[in-house]
mmCIF file with all atom_site columns, C-alpha atoms in Angstrom:
data_model
loop_
_atom_site.group_PDB
_atom_site.id
_atom_site.type_symbol
_atom_site.label_atom_id
_atom_site.label_alt_id
_atom_site.label_comp_id
_atom_site.label_asym_id
_atom_site.label_entity_id
_atom_site.label_seq_id
_atom_site.pdbx_PDB_ins_code
_atom_site.Cartn_x
_atom_site.Cartn_y
_atom_site.Cartn_z
_atom_site.occupancy
_atom_site.B_iso_or_equiv
_atom_site.pdbx_formal_charge
_atom_site.auth_seq_id
_atom_site.auth_comp_id
_atom_site.auth_asym_id
_atom_site.auth_atom_id
_atom_site.pdbx_PDB_model_num
ATOM 1   C CA . UNK A 1 1   ? -0.089 0.176  0.155  1.00 25.00 ? 24  UNK A CA 1
ATOM 2   C CA . UNK A 1 2   ? 0.541  3.659  -0.495 1.00 30.00 ? 25  UNK A CA 1
ATOM 3   C CA . UNK A 1 3   ? 1.657  6.485  2.065  1.00 32.00 ? 26  UNK A CA 1
ATOM 4   C CA . UNK A 1 4   ? -0.089 9.789  0.238  1.00 34.00 ? 27  UNK A CA 1
ATOM 5   C CA . UNK A 1 5   ? 0.546  12.808 1.906  1.00 38.00 ? 28  UNK A CA 1
ATOM 6   C CA . UNK A 1 6   ? -1.783 15.719 1.053  1.00 35.00 ? 29  UNK A CA 1
ATOM 7   C CA . UNK A 1 7   ? -0.364 19.366 1.382  1.00 40.00 ? 30  UNK A CA 1
ATOM 8   C CA . UNK A 1 8   ? -3.543 22.034 2.032  1.00 36.00 ? 31  UNK A CA 1
ATOM 9   C CA . UNK A 1 9   ? -2.606 25.730 2.027  1.00 37.00 ? 32  UNK A CA 1
ATOM 10  C CA . UNK A 1 10  ? -4.324 28.043 5.160  1.00 38.00 ? 33  UNK A CA 1
ATOM 11  C CA . UNK A 1 11  ? -6.196 30.696 4.909  1.00 38.00 ? 34  UNK A CA 1
ATOM 12  C CA . UNK A 1 12  ? -5.091 33.978 6.949  1.00 43.00 ? 35  UNK A CA 1
ATOM 13  C CA . UNK A 1 13  ? -6.638 37.439 7.128  1.00 41.00 ? 36  UNK A CA 1
ATOM 14  C CA . UNK A 1 14  ? -3.323 38.834 6.882  1.00 53.00 ? 37  UNK A CA 1
ATOM 15  C CA . UNK A 1 15  ? -3.527 41.628 3.704  1.00 54.00 ? 38  UNK A CA 1
ATOM 16  C CA . UNK A 1 16  ? 0.540  41.624 3.259  1.00 71.00 ? 39  UNK A CA 1
ATOM 17  C CA . UNK A 1 17  ? 1.991  38.438 3.841  1.00 75.00 ? 40  UNK A CA 1
ATOM 18  C CA . UNK A 1 18  ? 0.458  35.954 0.632  1.00 68.00 ? 41  UNK A CA 1
ATOM 19  C CA . UNK A 1 19  ? 0.905  32.261 0.005  1.00 66.00 ? 42  UNK A CA 1
ATOM 20  C CA . UNK A 1 20  ? -0.181 30.903 -3.762 1.00 60.00 ? 43  UNK A CA 1
ATOM 21  C CA . UNK A 1 21  ? 0.168  26.876 -3.265 1.00 61.00 ? 44  UNK A CA 1
ATOM 22  C CA . UNK A 1 22  ? -2.079 23.767 -4.401 1.00 57.00 ? 45  UNK A CA 1
ATOM 23  C CA . UNK A 1 23  ? -3.093 21.036 -3.117 1.00 60.00 ? 46  UNK A CA 1
ATOM 24  C CA . UNK A 1 24  ? -0.140 18.329 -3.216 1.00 66.00 ? 47  UNK A CA 1
ATOM 25  C CA . UNK A 1 25  ? -0.101 14.651 -2.983 1.00 70.00 ? 48  UNK A CA 1
ATOM 26  C CA . UNK A 1 26  ? 3.317  13.500 -1.717 1.00 74.00 ? 49  UNK A CA 1
ATOM 27  C CA . UNK A 1 27  ? 4.694  10.077 -0.553 1.00 79.00 ? 50  UNK A CA 1
ATOM 28  C CA . UNK A 1 28  ? 7.066  9.292  1.906  1.00 86.00 ? 51  UNK A CA 1
ATOM 29  C CA . UNK A 1 29  ? 10.902 10.487 1.614  1.00 90.00 ? 52  UNK A CA 1
ATOM 30  C CA . UNK A 1 30  ? 9.476  12.479 -1.409 1.00 88.00 ? 53  UNK A CA 1
ATOM 31  C CA . UNK A 1 31  ? 10.681 17.149 -0.873 1.00 91.00 ? 54  UNK A CA 1
ATOM 32  C CA . UNK A 1 32  ? 8.277  19.658 -0.424 1.00 88.00 ? 55  UNK A CA 1
ATOM 33  C CA . UNK A 1 33  ? 8.791  23.677 -1.218 1.00 89.00 ? 56  UNK A CA 1
ATOM 34  C CA . UNK A 1 34  ? 6.187  26.007 0.932  1.00 88.00 ? 57  UNK A CA 1
ATOM 35  C CA . UNK A 1 35  ? 6.165  29.612 -0.492 1.00 89.00 ? 58  UNK A CA 1
ATOM 36  C CA . UNK A 1 36  ? 5.957  32.451 1.051  1.00 88.00 ? 59  UNK A CA 1
ATOM 37  C CA . UNK A 1 37  ? 5.592  36.400 -0.121 1.00 87.00 ? 60  UNK A CA 1
ATOM 38  C CA . UNK A 1 38  ? 4.834  39.405 1.265  1.00 86.00 ? 61  UNK A CA 1
ATOM 39  C CA . UNK A 1 39  ? 4.285  43.385 -0.189 1.00 83.00 ? 62  UNK A CA 1
ATOM 40  C CA . UNK A 1 40  ? 5.707  45.441 3.217  1.00 80.00 ? 63  UNK A CA 1
ATOM 41  C CA . UNK A 1 41  ? 8.700  46.987 1.804  1.00 80.00 ? 64  UNK A CA 1
ATOM 42  C CA . UNK A 1 42  ? 9.224  47.340 5.767  1.00 79.00 ? 65  UNK A CA 1
ATOM 43  C CA . UNK A 1 43  ? 9.666  43.985 6.479  1.00 81.00 ? 66  UNK A CA 1
ATOM 44  C CA . UNK A 1 44  ? 13.604 42.558 6.077  1.00 84.00 ? 67  UNK A CA 1
ATOM 45  C CA . UNK A 1 45  ? 13.258 38.902 7.948  1.00 87.00 ? 68  UNK A CA 1
ATOM 46  C CA . UNK A 1 46  ? 10.757 35.885 7.317  1.00 88.00 ? 69  UNK A CA 1
ATOM 47  C CA . UNK A 1 47  ? 10.785 33.262 9.839  1.00 88.00 ? 70  UNK A CA 1
ATOM 48  C CA . UNK A 1 48  ? 8.709  29.856 10.063 1.00 90.00 ? 71  UNK A CA 1
ATOM 49  C CA . UNK A 1 49  ? 6.792  27.664 12.514 1.00 89.00 ? 72  UNK A CA 1
ATOM 50  C CA . UNK A 1 50  ? 5.937  24.173 12.601 1.00 87.00 ? 73  UNK A CA 1
ATOM 51  C CA . UNK A 1 51  ? 2.804  23.272 15.042 1.00 83.00 ? 74  UNK A CA 1
ATOM 52  C CA . UNK A 1 52  ? 2.104  19.583 15.604 1.00 82.00 ? 75  UNK A CA 1
ATOM 53  C CA . UNK A 1 53  ? -1.433 19.154 16.871 1.00 81.00 ? 76  UNK A CA 1
ATOM 54  C CA . UNK A 1 54  ? -1.748 19.837 20.536 1.00 88.00 ? 77  UNK A CA 1
ATOM 55  C CA . UNK A 1 55  ? 1.387  20.807 21.059 1.00 89.00 ? 78  UNK A CA 1
ATOM 56  C CA . UNK A 1 56  ? 2.704  25.097 20.903 1.00 87.00 ? 79  UNK A CA 1
ATOM 57  C CA . UNK A 1 57  ? 4.612  26.768 17.568 1.00 88.00 ? 80  UNK A CA 1
ATOM 58  C CA . UNK A 1 58  ? 8.137  25.847 17.307 1.00 92.00 ? 81  UNK A CA 1
ATOM 59  C CA . UNK A 1 59  ? 10.696 28.119 15.075 1.00 94.00 ? 82  UNK A CA 1
ATOM 60  C CA . UNK A 1 60  ? 11.947 26.765 12.051 1.00 95.00 ? 83  UNK A CA 1
ATOM 61  C CA . UNK A 1 61  ? 13.998 28.562 10.969 1.00 95.00 ? 84  UNK A CA 1
ATOM 62  C CA . UNK A 1 62  ? 14.094 32.435 9.969  1.00 92.00 ? 85  UNK A CA 1
ATOM 63  C CA . UNK A 1 63  ? 15.743 34.280 6.855  1.00 91.00 ? 86  UNK A CA 1
ATOM 64  C CA . UNK A 1 64  ? 16.887 37.662 7.644  1.00 88.00 ? 87  UNK A CA 1
ATOM 65  C CA . UNK A 1 65  ? 17.658 39.487 4.721  1.00 84.00 ? 88  UNK A CA 1
ATOM 66  C CA . UNK A 1 66  ? 19.589 36.716 2.050  1.00 86.00 ? 89  UNK A CA 1
ATOM 67  C CA . UNK A 1 67  ? 20.646 34.835 5.571  1.00 88.00 ? 90  UNK A CA 1
ATOM 68  C CA . UNK A 1 68  ? 18.623 31.714 6.999  1.00 91.00 ? 91  UNK A CA 1
ATOM 69  C CA . UNK A 1 69  ? 19.177 29.886 9.345  1.00 93.00 ? 92  UNK A CA 1
ATOM 70  C CA . UNK A 1 70  ? 17.527 26.708 10.704 1.00 96.00 ? 93  UNK A CA 1
ATOM 71  C CA . UNK A 1 71  ? 17.100 25.957 14.386 1.00 95.00 ? 94  UNK A CA 1
ATOM 72  C CA . UNK A 1 72  ? 19.053 22.464 15.188 1.00 96.00 ? 95  UNK A CA 1
ATOM 73  C CA . UNK A 1 73  ? 16.475 20.486 15.454 1.00 96.00 ? 96  UNK A CA 1
ATOM 74  C CA . UNK A 1 74  ? 15.241 20.527 11.438 1.00 97.00 ? 97  UNK A CA 1
ATOM 75  C CA . UNK A 1 75  ? 18.868 21.005 10.306 1.00 96.00 ? 98  UNK A CA 1
ATOM 76  C CA . UNK A 1 76  ? 18.831 17.325 8.413  1.00 95.00 ? 99  UNK A CA 1
ATOM 77  C CA . UNK A 1 77  ? 14.828 18.520 7.414  1.00 94.00 ? 100 UNK A CA 1
ATOM 78  C CA . UNK A 1 78  ? 14.739 22.070 6.426  1.00 96.00 ? 101 UNK A CA 1
ATOM 79  C CA . UNK A 1 79  ? 16.257 24.844 4.186  1.00 96.00 ? 102 UNK A CA 1
ATOM 80  C CA . UNK A 1 80  ? 15.577 27.749 3.530  1.00 96.00 ? 103 UNK A CA 1
ATOM 81  C CA . UNK A 1 81  ? 16.217 30.455 0.540  1.00 95.00 ? 104 UNK A CA 1
ATOM 82  C CA . UNK A 1 82  ? 14.910 33.642 -0.906 1.00 93.00 ? 105 UNK A CA 1
ATOM 83  C CA . UNK A 1 83  ? 15.911 37.701 -0.027 1.00 90.00 ? 106 UNK A CA 1
ATOM 84  C CA . UNK A 1 84  ? 13.242 38.361 2.834  1.00 84.00 ? 107 UNK A CA 1
ATOM 85  C CA . UNK A 1 85  ? 12.801 41.877 1.503  1.00 86.00 ? 108 UNK A CA 1
ATOM 86  C CA . UNK A 1 86  ? 10.382 39.861 -0.890 1.00 88.00 ? 109 UNK A CA 1
ATOM 87  C CA . UNK A 1 87  ? 10.052 36.097 0.069  1.00 90.00 ? 110 UNK A CA 1
ATOM 88  C CA . UNK A 1 88  ? 10.963 32.448 1.262  1.00 91.00 ? 111 UNK A CA 1
ATOM 89  C CA . UNK A 1 89  ? 11.367 29.216 0.385  1.00 93.00 ? 112 UNK A CA 1
ATOM 90  C CA . UNK A 1 90  ? 10.901 26.772 3.094  1.00 92.00 ? 113 UNK A CA 1
ATOM 91  C CA . UNK A 1 91  ? 12.293 23.301 1.574  1.00 95.00 ? 114 UNK A CA 1
ATOM 92  C CA . UNK A 1 92  ? 11.464 20.185 3.584  1.00 93.00 ? 115 UNK A CA 1
ATOM 93  C CA . UNK A 1 93  ? 13.286 16.908 2.767  1.00 95.00 ? 116 UNK A CA 1
ATOM 94  C CA . UNK A 1 94  ? 12.438 13.577 3.574  1.00 93.00 ? 117 UNK A CA 1
ATOM 95  C CA . UNK A 1 95  ? 9.098  13.030 4.621  1.00 90.00 ? 118 UNK A CA 1
ATOM 96  C CA . UNK A 1 96  ? 7.179  10.966 6.984  1.00 88.00 ? 119 UNK A CA 1
ATOM 97  C CA . UNK A 1 97  ? 4.534  11.369 9.243  1.00 82.00 ? 120 UNK A CA 1
ATOM 98  C CA . UNK A 1 98  ? 6.547  13.187 11.713 1.00 85.00 ? 121 UNK A CA 1
ATOM 99  C CA . UNK A 1 99  ? 6.243  16.263 9.304  1.00 86.00 ? 122 UNK A CA 1
ATOM 100 C CA . UNK A 1 100 ? 2.251  16.594 9.265  1.00 80.00 ? 123 UNK A CA 1
ATOM 101 C CA . UNK A 1 101 ? 1.610  19.856 10.943 1.00 79.00 ? 124 UNK A CA 1
ATOM 102 C CA . UNK A 1 102 ? 0.459  23.448 10.547 1.00 79.00 ? 125 UNK A CA 1
ATOM 103 C CA . UNK A 1 103 ? 3.259  25.774 9.341  1.00 82.00 ? 126 UNK A CA 1
ATOM 104 C CA . UNK A 1 104 ? 3.603  28.910 9.518  1.00 83.00 ? 127 UNK A CA 1
ATOM 105 C CA . UNK A 1 105 ? 5.206  32.038 7.242  1.00 85.00 ? 128 UNK A CA 1
ATOM 106 C CA . UNK A 1 106 ? 5.828  35.453 9.795  1.00 84.00 ? 129 UNK A CA 1
ATOM 107 C CA . UNK A 1 107 ? 7.175  38.283 8.046  1.00 84.00 ? 130 UNK A CA 1
ATOM 108 C CA . UNK A 1 108 ? 8.164  40.806 10.478 1.00 81.00 ? 131 UNK A CA 1
ATOM 109 C CA . UNK A 1 109 ? 11.202 43.868 11.003 1.00 78.00 ? 132 UNK A CA 1
ATOM 110 C CA . UNK A 1 110 ? 14.661 42.844 12.520 1.00 69.00 ? 133 UNK A CA 1
ATOM 111 C CA . UNK A 1 111 ? 15.849 44.765 14.437 1.00 63.00 ? 134 UNK A CA 1
ATOM 112 C CA . UNK A 1 112 ? 18.932 44.479 17.049 1.00 52.00 ? 135 UNK A CA 1
ATOM 113 C CA . UNK A 1 113 ? 16.848 46.862 19.438 1.00 42.00 ? 136 UNK A CA 1
ATOM 114 C CA . UNK A 1 114 ? 13.749 44.893 19.870 1.00 44.00 ? 137 UNK A CA 1
ATOM 115 C CA . UNK A 1 115 ? 10.998 43.243 18.164 1.00 43.00 ? 138 UNK A CA 1
ATOM 116 C CA . UNK A 1 116 ? 7.919  44.039 16.461 1.00 44.00 ? 139 UNK A CA 1
ATOM 117 C CA . UNK A 1 117 ? 4.673  42.217 15.712 1.00 47.00 ? 140 UNK A CA 1
ATOM 118 C CA . UNK A 1 118 ? 4.943  40.224 12.253 1.00 47.00 ? 141 UNK A CA 1
ATOM 119 C CA . UNK A 1 119 ? 2.126  39.553 10.348 1.00 49.00 ? 142 UNK A CA 1
ATOM 120 C CA . UNK A 1 120 ? 1.313  35.658 9.972  1.00 50.00 ? 143 UNK A CA 1
ATOM 121 C CA . UNK A 1 121 ? 0.044  33.275 7.231  1.00 47.00 ? 144 UNK A CA 1
ATOM 122 C CA . UNK A 1 122 ? -0.825 29.087 8.462  1.00 45.00 ? 145 UNK A CA 1
ATOM 123 C CA . UNK A 1 123 ? 0.130  26.538 6.359  1.00 41.00 ? 146 UNK A CA 1
ATOM 124 C CA . UNK A 1 124 ? -1.622 23.354 6.548  1.00 41.00 ? 147 UNK A CA 1
ATOM 125 C CA . UNK A 1 125 ? 0.292  19.944 5.927  1.00 41.00 ? 148 UNK A CA 1
ATOM 126 C CA . UNK A 1 126 ? -2.719 17.681 6.280  1.00 40.00 ? 149 UNK A CA 1
ATOM 127 C CA . UNK A 1 127 ? -1.805 13.701 6.247  1.00 39.00 ? 150 UNK A CA 1
ATOM 128 C CA . UNK A 1 128 ? -3.808 11.282 5.345  1.00 34.00 ? 151 UNK A CA 1
ATOM 129 C CA . UNK A 1 129 ? -2.570 7.097  5.053  1.00 32.00 ? 152 UNK A CA 1
ATOM 130 C CA . UNK A 1 130 ? -4.480 5.488  2.193  1.00 29.00 ? 153 UNK A CA 1
#
């Protein structure tokens, strides 16, 4: 039998952060790219979070300008690319049931002085086994 993964984009009230993805079917071991962009000239940082059912948000990594940093827990699973002034791509590899979660993309202003509120848009990755 086959394990089938369905990728579904989420919805948000955010006007500044955009995601234009469609549903996808994936098999175990395959890879996936999640794209996120924003329209604010103020934002220079983009962050990616994972939320597994019943748990809080986990930071996967962040992109400041064109420099990406992935948290240690996700170094073997995820990679970040793009230019945070416009867009970010979260690349996930070797997909498994542990990757079933809601993925959030956030755009913000990076500042050494303090943190400012971010605009978020969710990714919903809903795994179905068949």
